[in-house]
Every structure is written in C-alpha cells, then in structure tokens.
Amino acid sequence: RDATLGQAMASRQGMDIDPYDLALPSKPVSLQLVMERSLTAAERVDYEKWDAEGLLDRARSLKTLHLEWSGIGEIAMLDAFEAAEVLYLQYNRIERIEGLDCMPRLQFLALQGNRIEKVENLLCLATLECLDLSRNQIDVLDDHELPETLNMLNLAGNQCASLTGYRDRLLDRLPNLVFLDGVELALDRSHDDMEDLIAKADAAEHQRAVFAPSS
C-alpha cells in the first residue's frame, strides 16, 4: 500500500506547484484539469478531438482521479465523476473536506499534506475503505465523522494522533480497521477477527489495480 502511494507521489513529475508556498494562488478544480491528469497516455492523444458528450461520458466512467500536487484550494466540481473509486488529492492547499457527496462509490481517498483542520463530510462515503489524512492540521478528532467501513486510516502527523485514548477510540469506532497510521493492528484484535479483516483488505487490494497512476 505504501508503494502504491509512492507511485502516486512519483506521478508529480512535471508538476512544479509547491503546496506550501503561500504566495501562489490556489487553483480551482475543473473538468479539464481532472481529465488531463487522469486519462491514460493513449487517451490524452485524442483528448482534444472529443466532443462535449464524449468527454462527459468518459468522465462518468473514470475509476481513478489524479489531482495530487495541483495547487487545489477547494474540493469542488467533481459531480461528473460519479463512478470514481480512487481519488488522489494529496499535497494541495485544501482546508476543508467537502464536495464528495457526488462520489458514492469512493473507496480510497488520499488527502495527506493539506491544510485540513477538521474531519467532516465523510459519512456520505458509504464504501470508503482507505483514508489518508496524515500531515494535516487536525488537533481534535471527532471519530463519529469517520465512516465505519474504513479498514485503513492514517492520521500521523496531526496533533490528534498524540492525544490520550486516540487509538482505543478508533478501535471502538471502526470495527473493520486493520491498519492505523501505517501500523497493522494485529495485537489489538482477536486472531479470528484479524484473519477475516486482513482477508477483506487483501481482496480489496487485489481488485484495486486502478490505484496505480495512469502512464
């Protein structure tokens, strides 16, 4: 899983936007931006030849969206991507989790390295399994804002991860959790429970070849 995120980080080649440069203006999300970052190399060749209907049809069928290292300040304008299962938004300038209720099939959400202060607006994601919010600015965590479907959660690098009772609260809240902050929770679950949860996580990983960035 770490290798998968590493591949996504590598896909920033050619992207010169520094998410921590406060002097630079934030970039809005647009259909063009999502498509240019998310289409395969072969599709990008024909991208400008598509008419509006063809463009929207392809947008509606995309499973993986790449918007990492894009200078984005707000999660918005994603309504056309209703089939998306994987969304890379790491290392942007996002301050608030919002605008995701149009993506009911989302299973993987990468938001690390942003400016988020509060966990919110995630309960609409009824199939979310993997959530990375590491290296944000979350001091207080409302665990009731986390979908119970999560089996991988990363909040490392936030103040909330160092608070007393943090781990226990999440174990109580998230019955399917297998990995927390990059650490497997085998010691905190019964043997039978862990075998079942790891099997589910491995099955999900096997099906998610789309995690790899487009090339």
Backbone as a chain_set.jsonl record, in Angstrom:
{"seq": "RDATLGQAMASRQGMDIDPYDLALPSKPVSLQLVMERSLTAAERVDYEKWDAEGLLDRARSLKTLHLEWSGIGEIAMLDAFEAAEVLYLQYNRIERIEGLDCMPRLQFLALQGNRIEKVENLLCLATLECLDLSRNQIDVLDDHELPETLNMLNLAGNQCASLTGYRDRLLDRLPNLVFLDGVELALDRSHDDMEDLIAKADAAEHQRAVFAPSS", "coords": {"N": [[0.826, -1.209, 0.0], [1.972, 1.242, 0.803], [3.798, 1.434, -1.252], [2.13, 1.857, -3.394], [1.111, 4.437, -2.866], [3.514, 5.69, -3.054], [4.046, 5.475, -5.755], [2.082, 7.156, -6.714], [2.998, 9.559, -5.733], [5.259, 9.793, -7.278], [4.139, 10.447, -9.662], [3.963, 13.137, -9.823], [5.795, 14.248, -11.451], [6.849, 16.83, -13.516], [5.074, 18.573, -12.428], [5.172, 21.589, -10.95], [4.173, 22.882, -8.782], [4.233, 24.147, -5.566], [2.826, 23.065, -2.663], [3.058, 24.34, -0.254], [3.755, 26.943, -0.612], [2.756, 29.944, 0.191], [2.5, 32.228, -1.266], [1.612, 31.694, -3.761], [-1.319, 31.54, -5.801], [-4.313, 29.587, -5.209], [-5.482, 26.836, -7.19], [-8.451, 26.25, -9.038], [-10.603, 23.35, -9.174], [-11.317, 21.744, -12.208], [-13.116, 20.348, -15.0], [-11.413, 19.956, -17.157], [-8.868, 19.966, -15.918], [-8.989, 17.66, -14.265], [-9.352, 15.641, -16.185], [-7.057, 15.864, -17.798], [-5.086, 15.128, -16.001], [-5.819, 12.568, -15.299], [-6.426, 10.823, -17.401], [-5.333, 8.098, -19.519], [-2.164, 7.777, -21.235], [-2.569, 7.178, -23.917], [-5.22, 7.987, -24.262], [-4.997, 10.713, -23.825], [-3.87, 11.633, -26.147], [-5.958, 11.733, -27.954], [-7.651, 13.42, -26.706], [-8.398, 16.167, -27.232], [-9.954, 15.875, -29.431], [-12.403, 14.944, -28.75], [-15.927, 15.406, -28.503], [-18.27, 17.384, -26.539], [-20.156, 15.634, -25.408], [-18.883, 13.146, -25.575], [-16.698, 13.618, -23.949], [-17.9, 13.994, -21.425], [-19.06, 11.479, -21.089], [-16.78, 9.879, -20.816], [-15.72, 10.993, -18.498], [-17.653, 10.264, -16.633], [-17.167, 7.595, -16.428], [-14.666, 7.201, -15.36], [-12.509, 5.633, -13.033], [-10.356, 6.199, -11.404], [-8.997, 9.127, -10.111], [-6.637, 11.655, -10.55], [-5.357, 14.222, -8.812], [-3.29, 15.127, -7.353], [-0.689, 17.221, -5.972], [-1.47, 19.672, -7.23], [-2.039, 22.263, -6.534], [-4.563, 22.845, -5.6], [-7.215, 24.46, -3.882], [-9.731, 23.931, -2.946], [-12.16, 21.363, -2.622], [-14.158, 20.61, -5.157], [-16.538, 20.703, -7.925], [-16.731, 18.039, -8.876], [-18.809, 16.542, -9.718], [-19.325, 15.182, -12.125], [-17.891, 12.878, -11.957], [-18.974, 10.436, -10.962], [-18.561, 7.7, -10.836], [-16.132, 7.252, -9.731], [-13.679, 5.539, -7.816], [-11.275, 5.826, -6.616], [-9.424, 8.482, -5.336], [-6.991, 10.821, -5.625], [-5.757, 13.393, -3.812], [-3.628, 14.456, -2.524], [-1.152, 16.636, -1.058], [-1.965, 19.342, -1.673], [-3.687, 22.472, -1.291], [-5.819, 22.3, 0.352], [-8.317, 23.121, 2.661], [-10.609, 22.229, 3.804], [-12.721, 19.379, 4.143], [-14.986, 18.516, 1.781], [-17.645, 18.494, -0.701], [-17.805, 15.854, -1.664], [-20.006, 14.267, -1.744], [-21.078, 13.556, -4.138], [-19.84, 11.333, -4.988], [-20.452, 8.406, -4.57], [-19.3, 5.881, -4.74], [-16.737, 5.901, -3.861], [-13.749, 4.509, -2.642], [-11.14, 4.837, -1.839], [-9.271, 7.431, -0.534], [-7.019, 9.965, -0.719], [-5.64, 12.426, 1.137], [-3.455, 13.521, 2.318], [-0.961, 15.841, 3.545], [-2.203, 18.375, 3.294], [-4.122, 21.263, 4.364], [-6.006, 20.732, 6.254], [-8.201, 21.035, 9.003], [-10.227, 19.795, 10.314], [-12.111, 16.798, 10.624], [-14.693, 15.931, 8.608], [-17.85, 15.649, 6.814], [-17.681, 13.102, 5.597], [-19.28, 10.932, 5.968], [-21.047, 10.428, 3.991], [-19.8, 8.802, 2.272], [-20.237, 5.786, 1.733], [-18.859, 3.486, 1.063], [-16.228, 3.804, 1.641], [-12.944, 2.744, 2.241], [-10.214, 3.218, 2.619], [-8.395, 5.839, 4.002], [-6.368, 8.596, 3.988], [-5.155, 11.016, 5.936], [-2.877, 12.098, 6.882], [-0.287, 14.373, 8.014], [-1.708, 16.836, 8.162], [-3.603, 19.442, 9.756], [-5.019, 18.69, 12.056], [-6.193, 19.0, 15.129], [-8.107, 18.229, 17.012], [-10.035, 15.359, 17.032], [-13.068, 14.238, 15.758], [-14.306, 11.305, 16.02], [-16.706, 10.238, 15.27], [-17.279, 11.224, 12.818], [-16.087, 9.635, 11.009], [-16.391, 7.144, 8.529], [-17.701, 3.91, 9.235], [-16.853, 1.898, 7.63], [-14.145, 1.971, 7.122], [-11.002, 0.41, 6.674], [-8.381, 1.046, 6.586], [-6.607, 3.685, 7.95], [-4.989, 6.771, 8.212], [-3.643, 9.113, 10.246], [-1.323, 10.189, 11.054], [1.083, 12.621, 12.062], [-0.657, 14.614, 12.73], [-1.899, 16.593, 15.431], [-3.947, 15.38, 16.878], [-3.399, 12.677, 16.84], [-1.708, 12.164, 18.886], [-3.046, 12.345, 21.232], [-4.383, 11.303, 24.413], [-5.981, 8.162, 24.579], [-6.588, 8.035, 21.915], [-6.039, 5.863, 20.067], [-7.576, 3.749, 21.173], [-10.163, 4.78, 21.038], [-10.574, 4.864, 18.282], [-10.407, 2.184, 17.597], [-12.703, 1.26, 18.844], [-14.639, 2.66, 17.442], [-14.296, 1.953, 14.743], [-14.899, -0.924, 13.448], [-13.837, -2.483, 11.405], [-11.199, -1.834, 11.09], [-7.893, -2.302, 10.053], [-5.34, -1.296, 9.567], [-3.701, 1.34, 11.187], [-2.409, 4.494, 11.053], [-0.294, 3.534, 9.527], [0.434, 1.214, 10.809], [-0.05, -2.22, 11.441], [-2.845, -3.649, 13.067], [-2.778, -6.053, 14.482], [-2.192, -6.877, 17.083], [-4.182, -5.834, 18.592], [-6.567, -6.947, 18.02], [-8.617, -9.896, 17.998], [-7.419, -13.166, 17.006], [-9.034, -14.53, 15.096], [-10.695, -12.432, 14.225], [-8.782, -10.748, 13.06], [-7.774, -12.328, 10.973], [-10.003, -12.455, 9.299], [-10.426, -9.717, 8.703], [-7.999, -8.969, 7.492], [-8.062, -10.612, 5.266], [-10.214, -9.468, 3.906], [-9.133, -6.924, 3.404], [-6.944, -7.6, 1.793], [-8.279, -8.692, -0.39], [-9.6, -6.447, -1.336], [-7.391, -4.924, -2.05], [-6.343, -6.45, -4.111], [-8.265, -6.148, -6.058], [-7.924, -3.564, -6.675], [-6.235, -2.552, -8.777], [-6.344, -0.273, -10.135], [-5.323, 1.68, -8.556], [-2.772, 2.369, -9.239], [-1.003, 5.07, -10.739], [-2.002, 6.661, -13.84], [-0.269, 6.086, -16.882]], "CA": [[0.0, 0.0, 0.0], [2.877, 2.381, 0.798], [4.376, 1.515, -2.592], [1.112, 2.449, -4.261], [1.124, 5.875, -2.645], [4.787, 6.171, -3.568], [3.888, 5.627, -7.2], [1.275, 8.356, -6.941], [3.88, 10.702, -5.497], [6.153, 9.896, -8.426], [3.401, 10.979, -10.803], [4.006, 14.601, -9.818], [6.808, 14.718, -12.387], [6.332, 17.859, -14.403], [4.216, 19.473, -11.671], [6.092, 22.436, -10.208], [3.424, 23.618, -7.773], [4.608, 23.881, -4.18], [1.607, 23.25, -1.873], [3.345, 25.105, 0.949], [4.099, 28.306, -0.995], [1.569, 30.762, 0.443], [2.447, 33.343, -2.206], [0.977, 31.249, -5.002], [-2.777, 31.404, -5.698], [-4.849, 28.236, -5.346], [-6.057, 26.527, -8.495], [-9.751, 25.594, -8.92], [-10.812, 22.088, -9.875], [-12.103, 21.869, -13.433], [-13.21, 19.113, -15.772], [-10.196, 19.856, -17.957], [-7.75, 19.606, -15.054], [-9.135, 16.263, -13.858], [-9.162, 14.766, -17.331], [-5.665, 15.902, -18.237], [-4.261, 14.424, -15.025], [-6.315, 11.223, -15.002], [-6.527, 9.975, -18.584], [-4.142, 7.361, -19.918], [-1.371, 8.464, -22.258], [-3.223, 6.981, -25.21], [-6.428, 8.811, -24.307], [-4.631, 12.134, -23.898], [-3.575, 11.946, -27.543], [-7.226, 12.025, -28.641], [-8.493, 14.203, -25.79], [-8.923, 17.397, -27.833], [-10.846, 15.53, -30.538], [-13.692, 14.528, -28.22], [-16.949, 16.432, -28.348], [-18.686, 17.555, -25.147], [-20.833, 14.424, -24.941], [-17.872, 12.106, -25.409], [-15.893, 13.992, -22.784], [-18.683, 13.711, -20.223], [-19.204, 10.033, -20.972], [-15.519, 9.339, -20.273], [-15.616, 11.461, -17.121], [-18.573, 9.481, -15.805], [-16.69, 6.216, -16.305], [-13.339, 7.148, -14.749], [-12.45, 4.999, -11.719], [-9.255, 6.773, -10.633], [-8.78, 10.545, -10.398], [-5.351, 12.168, -10.075], [-5.29, 15.675, -8.626], [-2.228, 15.38, -6.383], [0.292, 18.266, -6.307], [-2.092, 20.515, -8.249], [-2.296, 23.61, -6.032], [-6.008, 22.987, -5.396], [-7.574, 25.01, -2.588], [-11.094, 23.541, -2.566], [-12.711, 20.177, -3.281], [-15.396, 21.04, -5.811], [-16.662, 20.434, -9.356], [-16.455, 16.629, -9.148], [-20.104, 15.895, -9.932], [-19.337, 14.321, -13.31], [-17.075, 11.688, -11.734], [-19.765, 9.668, -10.009], [-18.109, 6.309, -10.783], [-14.772, 7.207, -9.184], [-13.429, 4.719, -6.637], [-9.981, 6.232, -6.066], [-9.232, 9.921, -5.518], [-5.724, 11.337, -5.101], [-5.776, 14.843, -3.587], [-2.567, 14.767, -1.572], [-0.231, 17.746, -1.266], [-2.59, 20.512, -2.254], [-3.886, 23.553, -0.305], [-7.2, 22.089, 0.775], [-8.526, 23.447, 4.067], [-11.856, 21.632, 4.298], [-13.259, 18.216, 3.438], [-16.331, 18.844, 1.29], [-17.838, 18.255, -2.128], [-17.591, 14.458, -2.012], [-21.275, 13.536, -1.708], [-21.398, 13.148, -5.505], [-18.966, 10.199, -5.325], [-20.911, 7.37, -3.641], [-18.542, 4.633, -4.881], [-15.349, 6.14, -3.475], [-13.189, 3.54, -1.708], [-9.79, 5.245, -1.452], [-9.178, 8.893, -0.547], [-5.716, 10.443, -0.258], [-5.694, 13.861, 1.444], [-2.309, 13.88, 3.146], [-0.187, 17.001, 3.149], [-3.011, 19.555, 3.005], [-4.261, 22.212, 5.481], [-7.297, 20.377, 6.843], [-8.22, 21.158, 10.46], [-11.392, 19.101, 10.882], [-12.652, 15.664, 9.887], [-16.122, 16.185, 8.415], [-18.442, 15.41, 5.492], [-17.223, 11.833, 5.046], [-20.267, 9.877, 6.207], [-21.749, 10.177, 2.729], [-18.99, 7.841, 1.522], [-20.651, 4.536, 2.382], [-17.983, 2.373, 0.695], [-14.835, 4.22, 1.837], [-12.136, 1.776, 2.972], [-8.867, 3.727, 2.892], [-8.394, 7.296, 4.156], [-5.081, 9.133, 4.441], [-5.219, 12.426, 6.342], [-1.626, 12.41, 7.567], [0.369, 15.653, 7.734], [-2.619, 17.964, 8.075], [-3.584, 20.309, 10.946], [-6.17, 18.238, 12.842], [-5.848, 18.965, 16.552], [-9.161, 17.494, 17.723], [-10.674, 14.42, 16.111], [-14.409, 13.734, 16.024], [-14.274, 9.993, 15.374], [-18.038, 9.927, 14.745], [-17.32, 11.7, 11.441], [-15.388, 8.655, 10.178], [-17.236, 6.018, 8.116], [-17.359, 2.65, 9.886], [-16.345, 0.972, 6.614], [-12.697, 2.111, 6.963], [-10.08, -0.606, 7.177], [-7.072, 1.682, 6.666], [-6.725, 5.095, 8.312], [-3.709, 7.382, 8.573], [-3.721, 10.473, 10.793], [0.006, 10.52, 11.561], [1.496, 13.986, 11.768], [-1.662, 15.53, 13.27], [-1.86, 16.652, 16.889], [-4.948, 14.468, 17.434], [-2.864, 11.32, 16.923], [-0.899, 12.031, 20.103], [-3.902, 12.541, 22.396], [-4.696, 10.125, 25.211], [-7.181, 7.428, 24.176], [-6.779, 8.13, 20.456], [-6.065, 4.538, 19.449], [-8.704, 2.972, 21.694], [-11.407, 5.345, 20.494], [-10.713, 4.469, 16.885], [-10.698, 0.75, 17.574], [-14.116, 1.11, 19.21], [-15.479, 3.281, 16.42], [-14.098, 1.369, 13.414], [-14.774, -2.369, 13.659], [-13.116, -3.124, 10.303], [-9.879, -1.232, 10.951], [-6.76, -3.233, 10.015], [-4.118, -0.504, 9.659], [-3.848, 2.681, 11.733], [-1.168, 5.263, 10.961], [0.734, 2.711, 8.922], [0.769, 0.063, 11.656], [-1.066, -3.259, 11.47], [-3.441, -3.716, 14.401], [-2.938, -7.462, 14.845], [-2.092, -7.074, 18.524], [-5.346, -5.258, 19.251], [-7.747, -7.689, 17.605], [-8.507, -11.333, 18.178], [-6.828, -13.847, 15.855], [-10.072, -14.774, 14.09], [-11.106, -11.146, 13.664], [-7.729, -10.227, 12.201], [-7.717, -13.111, 9.74], [-11.124, -12.037, 8.468], [-10.22, -8.341, 8.25], [-6.871, -8.932, 6.567], [-8.544, -11.228, 4.026], [-11.017, -8.458, 3.219], [-8.235, -5.87, 2.931], [-6.162, -8.143, 0.68], [-9.175, -8.82, -1.533], [-9.812, -5.092, -1.857], [-6.151, -4.502, -2.687], [-6.216, -7.212, -5.346], [-9.205, -5.594, -7.032], [-7.682, -2.142, -6.881], [-5.091, -2.29, -9.629], [-6.515, 1.103, -10.619], [-4.614, 2.615, -7.686], [-1.557, 2.833, -9.882], [-1.248, 6.242, -11.576], [-2.0, 6.472, -15.288], [1.037, 6.334, -17.511]], "C": [[0.862, 1.263, 0.0], [3.498, 2.559, -0.582], [3.411, 2.158, -3.556], [1.087, 3.955, -4.116], [2.427, 6.473, -3.143], [4.737, 6.374, -5.064], [3.09, 6.884, -7.526], [2.114, 9.604, -6.74], [4.795, 10.899, -6.698], [5.467, 10.531, -9.616], [3.376, 12.502, -10.82], [5.082, 15.135, -10.749], [6.192, 15.714, -13.364], [5.402, 18.831, -13.713], [5.096, 20.291, -10.741], [5.423, 23.202, -9.079], [3.859, 23.196, -6.385], [3.382, 24.112, -3.301], [1.809, 24.108, -0.642], [3.77, 26.542, 0.655], [2.854, 29.179, -0.892], [1.431, 31.91, -0.551], [1.723, 32.971, -3.495], [-0.531, 31.126, -4.818], [-3.201, 29.952, -5.854], [-5.484, 28.069, -6.712], [-7.418, 25.86, -8.292], [-9.769, 24.259, -9.652], [-11.666, 22.361, -11.11], [-12.136, 20.521, -14.135], [-11.93, 18.89, -16.57], [-9.017, 19.398, -17.115], [-7.806, 18.124, -14.669], [-8.825, 15.331, -15.02], [-7.7, 14.73, -17.76], [-4.751, 15.131, -17.296], [-4.62, 12.947, -14.907], [-6.408, 10.286, -16.195], [-5.23, 9.218, -18.83], [-3.406, 8.145, -21.005], [-2.03, 8.343, -23.626], [-4.46, 7.863, -25.344], [-6.087, 10.287, -24.429], [-4.318, 12.556, -25.329], [-4.839, 12.39, -28.274], [-8.128, 12.967, -27.853], [-9.152, 15.405, -26.476], [-9.891, 17.122, -28.987], [-12.243, 15.171, -30.046], [-14.677, 15.693, -28.197], [-17.402, 16.443, -26.889], [-19.331, 16.291, -24.577], [-19.84, 13.292, -24.689], [-17.006, 12.347, -24.196], [-16.615, 13.661, -21.484], [-18.872, 12.214, -20.012], [-17.94, 9.416, -20.373], [-15.337, 9.767, -18.824], [-16.466, 10.606, -16.188], [-18.089, 8.05, -15.584], [-15.331, 6.088, -15.623], [-13.406, 6.558, -13.341], [-11.413, 5.655, -10.81], [-9.007, 8.211, -11.069], [-7.47, 10.997, -9.762], [-5.377, 13.692, -10.026], [-4.229, 16.035, -7.585], [-1.267, 16.461, -6.887], [-0.236, 19.217, -7.387], [-2.365, 21.944, -7.775], [-3.754, 23.884, -5.758], [-6.314, 23.488, -3.987], [-8.929, 24.549, -2.083], [-11.525, 22.3, -3.331], [-14.074, 20.55, -3.857], [-15.386, 20.557, -7.264], [-16.317, 18.99, -9.723], [-17.722, 15.843, -9.479], [-20.107, 14.912, -11.106], [-18.663, 12.979, -13.055], [-17.728, 10.749, -10.72], [-19.321, 8.22, -9.874], [-16.742, 6.162, -10.117], [-14.702, 6.378, -7.904], [-12.161, 5.14, -5.908], [-9.768, 7.713, -6.375], [-7.95, 10.364, -4.826], [-5.795, 12.861, -5.018], [-4.651, 15.275, -2.646], [-1.711, 15.949, -2.019], [-0.832, 18.842, -2.14], [-2.705, 21.594, -1.173], [-5.297, 23.495, 0.258], [-7.334, 22.318, 2.272], [-9.744, 22.755, 4.661], [-12.251, 20.417, 3.463], [-14.705, 18.517, 3.068], [-16.446, 18.391, -0.158], [-17.664, 16.821, -2.581], [-18.882, 13.64, -2.054], [-21.73, 13.07, -3.084], [-20.617, 11.902, -5.924], [-19.282, 9.006, -4.417], [-20.105, 6.078, -3.697], [-17.095, 4.757, -4.403], [-14.893, 5.153, -2.403], [-11.855, 3.991, -1.124], [-9.676, 6.76, -1.603], [-7.86, 9.323, 0.075], [-5.764, 11.963, -0.101], [-4.497, 14.307, 2.281], [-1.616, 15.136, 2.639], [-1.002, 18.197, 2.713], [-3.071, 20.46, 4.243], [-5.563, 21.981, 6.243], [-7.218, 20.401, 8.37], [-9.304, 20.318, 11.113], [-11.803, 17.939, 9.993], [-14.171, 15.83, 9.814], [-16.539, 15.753, 7.01], [-17.923, 14.149, 4.8], [-18.263, 10.719, 5.171], [-21.096, 9.557, 4.97], [-21.024, 9.131, 1.885], [-19.171, 6.458, 2.135], [-19.765, 3.349, 2.039], [-16.505, 2.706, 0.924], [-14.087, 3.226, 2.723], [-10.792, 2.341, 3.423], [-8.891, 5.255, 2.91], [-7.047, 7.73, 4.718], [-5.223, 10.634, 4.677], [-3.946, 12.828, 7.089], [-1.087, 13.772, 7.132], [-0.624, 16.759, 7.393], [-2.54, 18.77, 9.375], [-4.755, 19.993, 11.865], [-5.755, 18.087, 14.303], [-6.828, 18.131, 17.36], [-9.906, 16.635, 16.718], [-12.064, 14.039, 16.613], [-14.528, 12.405, 15.301], [-15.631, 9.59, 14.82], [-18.224, 10.438, 13.316], [-16.609, 10.745, 10.479], [-16.331, 7.518, 9.792], [-16.769, 4.716, 8.768], [-16.776, 1.632, 8.92], [-14.816, 1.014, 6.485], [-11.95, 0.889, 7.478], [-8.636, -0.111, 7.198], [-7.257, 3.182, 6.908], [-5.354, 5.606, 8.721], [-3.94, 8.832, 8.995], [-2.374, 10.909, 11.371], [0.391, 11.939, 11.155], [0.478, 15.036, 12.141], [-1.59, 15.485, 14.794], [-2.823, 15.642, 17.523], [-4.405, 13.055, 17.63], [-2.03, 11.09, 18.177], [-1.732, 12.172, 21.379], [-4.186, 11.221, 23.103], [-6.003, 9.48, 24.742], [-7.445, 7.401, 22.692], [-6.961, 6.757, 19.817], [-7.286, 3.73, 19.887], [-10.034, 3.471, 21.135], [-11.628, 4.893, 19.063], [-10.991, 2.973, 16.749], [-12.157, 0.485, 17.917], [-15.034, 1.593, 18.096], [-15.449, 2.512, 15.096], [-13.854, -0.136, 13.524], [-13.977, -3.093, 12.574], [-11.669, -2.662, 10.166], [-8.775, -2.285, 11.058], [-5.437, -2.492, 10.172], [-4.456, 0.891, 10.183], [-2.486, 3.359, 11.726], [-0.004, 4.414, 10.474], [1.115, 1.467, 9.696], [-0.382, -0.935, 11.64], [-1.538, -3.469, 12.906], [-3.629, -5.141, 14.906], [-2.938, -7.676, 16.348], [-3.32, -6.589, 19.271], [-6.64, -5.986, 18.908], [-7.551, -9.166, 17.915], [-7.959, -11.968, 16.903], [-7.851, -14.059, 14.747], [-10.518, -13.495, 13.415], [-10.065, -10.636, 12.677], [-7.624, -11.018, 10.903], [-8.808, -12.678, 8.768], [-10.891, -10.653, 7.887], [-9.086, -8.242, 7.242], [-7.266, -9.548, 5.227], [-9.356, -10.23, 3.221], [-10.128, -7.367, 2.632], [-7.418, -6.349, 1.736], [-7.02, -8.284, -0.569], [-9.42, -7.465, -2.178], [-8.578, -4.606, -2.594], [-5.971, -5.192, -4.04], [-7.09, -6.619, -6.454], [-8.847, -4.178, -7.438], [-6.399, -1.878, -7.656], [-5.146, -0.86, -10.153], [-5.836, 2.105, -9.715], [-3.387, 3.173, -8.366], [-1.86, 4.015, -10.774], [-1.248, 5.89, -13.045], [-0.628, 6.764, -15.849], [0.881, 6.468, -19.011]], "O": [[0.555, 2.233, -0.693], [3.705, 3.684, -1.037], [3.815, 2.916, -4.437], [1.048, 4.678, -5.112], [2.46, 7.616, -3.598], [5.313, 7.327, -5.589], [3.385, 7.587, -8.492], [1.973, 10.584, -7.471], [5.076, 12.031, -7.093], [6.128, 11.094, -10.489], [2.82, 13.098, -11.743], [5.271, 16.349, -10.837], [5.143, 15.459, -13.956], [4.974, 19.813, -14.32], [5.709, 19.735, -9.829], [6.04, 24.082, -8.48], [3.853, 22.007, -6.066], [2.926, 25.251, -3.194], [0.836, 24.563, -0.041], [4.109, 27.284, 1.577], [1.999, 29.16, -1.778], [0.359, 32.503, -0.666], [1.273, 33.848, -4.233], [-0.981, 30.651, -3.775], [-2.54, 29.175, -6.542], [-5.962, 29.03, -7.314], [-7.533, 24.976, -7.442], [-9.043, 24.062, -10.626], [-12.629, 23.126, -11.049], [-11.289, 19.661, -13.893], [-11.425, 17.77, -16.649], [-8.247, 18.537, -17.541], [-6.798, 17.421, -14.736], [-8.112, 14.341, -14.852], [-7.169, 13.659, -18.056], [-3.758, 14.547, -17.73], [-3.795, 12.151, -14.456], [-6.464, 9.069, -16.017], [-4.16, 9.647, -18.4], [-3.963, 9.059, -21.612], [-2.044, 9.299, -24.402], [-4.719, 8.421, -26.411], [-6.82, 11.037, -25.075], [-4.486, 13.724, -25.679], [-4.804, 13.3, -29.102], [-9.239, 13.275, -28.284], [-10.351, 15.627, -26.307], [-10.569, 18.033, -29.462], [-13.176, 15.1, -30.846], [-14.301, 16.828, -27.905], [-16.969, 15.608, -26.095], [-19.094, 15.921, -23.427], [-19.952, 12.568, -23.7], [-16.621, 11.411, -23.497], [-16.02, 13.115, -20.555], [-18.846, 11.737, -18.877], [-18.023, 8.532, -19.521], [-14.849, 8.987, -18.005], [-16.041, 10.269, -15.083], [-18.546, 7.371, -14.665], [-14.89, 4.975, -15.338], [-14.264, 6.942, -12.547], [-11.57, 5.666, -9.589], [-8.827, 8.484, -12.256], [-7.225, 10.751, -8.581], [-5.413, 14.363, -11.058], [-4.267, 17.12, -7.005], [-1.058, 16.595, -8.093], [0.473, 19.528, -8.344], [-2.875, 22.755, -8.548], [-4.156, 25.046, -5.689], [-5.741, 23.0, -3.012], [-9.25, 24.752, -0.912], [-11.29, 22.189, -4.535], [-15.028, 20.779, -3.114], [-14.373, 20.069, -7.765], [-15.69, 18.741, -10.752], [-17.701, 14.613, -9.514], [-20.825, 13.912, -11.071], [-18.834, 12.042, -13.835], [-17.102, 10.328, -9.747], [-19.669, 7.566, -8.891], [-16.253, 5.043, -9.96], [-15.554, 6.5, -7.024], [-11.991, 4.849, -4.724], [-9.911, 8.147, -7.518], [-7.834, 10.293, -3.603], [-5.884, 13.537, -6.042], [-4.723, 16.344, -2.04], [-1.573, 16.218, -3.213], [-0.292, 19.211, -3.183], [-1.902, 21.622, -0.24], [-5.888, 24.521, 0.596], [-6.559, 21.777, 3.061], [-9.897, 22.7, 5.881], [-12.132, 20.425, 2.238], [-15.544, 18.746, 3.939], [-15.466, 17.96, -0.765], [-17.403, 16.578, -3.759], [-18.85, 12.45, -2.365], [-22.664, 12.275, -3.192], [-20.714, 11.461, -7.069], [-18.459, 8.637, -3.579], [-20.214, 5.252, -2.79], [-16.317, 3.811, -4.531], [-15.56, 4.98, -1.383], [-11.483, 3.568, -0.029], [-9.951, 7.306, -2.671], [-7.613, 9.076, 1.256], [-5.911, 12.694, -1.081], [-4.538, 15.375, 2.891], [-1.677, 15.455, 1.451], [-0.562, 18.964, 1.856], [-2.167, 20.424, 5.078], [-6.145, 22.91, 6.803], [-6.284, 19.855, 8.959], [-9.305, 20.145, 12.332], [-11.842, 18.063, 8.769], [-14.848, 15.865, 10.841], [-15.701, 15.523, 6.138], [-17.748, 14.123, 3.582], [-18.127, 9.672, 4.538], [-21.77, 8.528, 4.917], [-21.57, 8.634, 0.9], [-18.362, 6.016, 2.95], [-19.898, 2.294, 2.66], [-15.628, 1.979, 0.458], [-14.54, 2.902, 3.822], [-10.291, 1.981, 4.488], [-9.346, 5.889, 1.958], [-6.638, 7.286, 5.791], [-5.389, 11.414, 3.739], [-3.951, 13.799, 7.845], [-1.385, 14.258, 6.041], [-0.412, 17.525, 6.454], [-1.497, 18.772, 10.028], [-5.406, 20.896, 12.39], [-5.045, 17.147, 14.659], [-6.435, 17.413, 18.28], [-10.354, 17.123, 15.68], [-12.222, 13.577, 17.744], [-14.816, 12.371, 14.105], [-15.708, 8.69, 13.984], [-19.223, 10.118, 12.672], [-16.535, 11.008, 9.279], [-17.012, 6.977, 10.663], [-15.568, 4.455, 8.841], [-16.256, 0.603, 9.351], [-14.245, 0.167, 5.798], [-12.223, 0.394, 8.571], [-7.762, -0.769, 7.763], [-7.97, 3.858, 6.168], [-4.642, 4.954, 9.485], [-4.376, 9.663, 8.199], [-2.305, 11.898, 12.1], [0.072, 12.398, 10.058], [0.7, 16.224, 11.905], [-1.257, 14.451, 15.373], [-2.537, 15.108, 18.594], [-4.892, 12.316, 18.485], [-1.684, 9.953, 18.496], [-1.188, 12.124, 22.482], [-4.224, 10.161, 22.478], [-7.004, 10.165, 24.535], [-8.427, 6.806, 22.248], [-7.938, 6.526, 19.105], [-7.95, 3.102, 19.061], [-10.917, 2.68, 20.802], [-12.753, 4.574, 18.677], [-11.741, 2.559, 15.865], [-12.779, -0.412, 17.347], [-16.082, 0.999, 17.842], [-16.465, 2.429, 14.405], [-12.71, -0.566, 13.676], [-13.493, -4.202, 12.802], [-10.983, -3.056, 9.223], [-8.723, -3.055, 12.017], [-4.519, -2.986, 10.826], [-5.377, 1.542, 9.691], [-1.53, 2.861, 12.32], [1.125, 4.555, 10.944], [2.02, 0.738, 9.292], [-1.542, -0.559, 11.803], [-0.738, -3.468, 13.841], [-4.548, -5.405, 15.681], [-3.622, -8.573, 16.84], [-3.49, -6.894, 20.451], [-7.695, -5.667, 19.456], [-6.419, -9.622, 18.075], [-8.031, -11.365, 15.832], [-7.563, -13.792, 13.581], [-10.702, -13.453, 12.198], [-10.404, -10.154, 11.596], [-7.407, -10.434, 9.841], [-8.57, -12.55, 7.567], [-11.133, -10.433, 6.7], [-9.192, -7.519, 6.252], [-6.853, -9.064, 4.173], [-9.212, -10.146, 2.001], [-10.338, -6.932, 1.5], [-7.217, -5.603, 0.778], [-6.554, -8.029, -1.679], [-9.445, -7.341, -3.403], [-8.686, -3.956, -3.634], [-5.499, -4.579, -4.997], [-6.707, -6.591, -7.623], [-9.382, -3.645, -8.41], [-5.57, -1.07, -7.236], [-4.129, -0.3, -10.563], [-5.769, 3.284, -10.062], [-2.993, 4.311, -8.111], [-2.855, 3.999, -11.499], [-0.583, 4.943, -13.464], [0.091, 7.614, -15.325], [1.867, 6.68, -19.718]]}, "num_chains": 1, "name": "protein.A"}
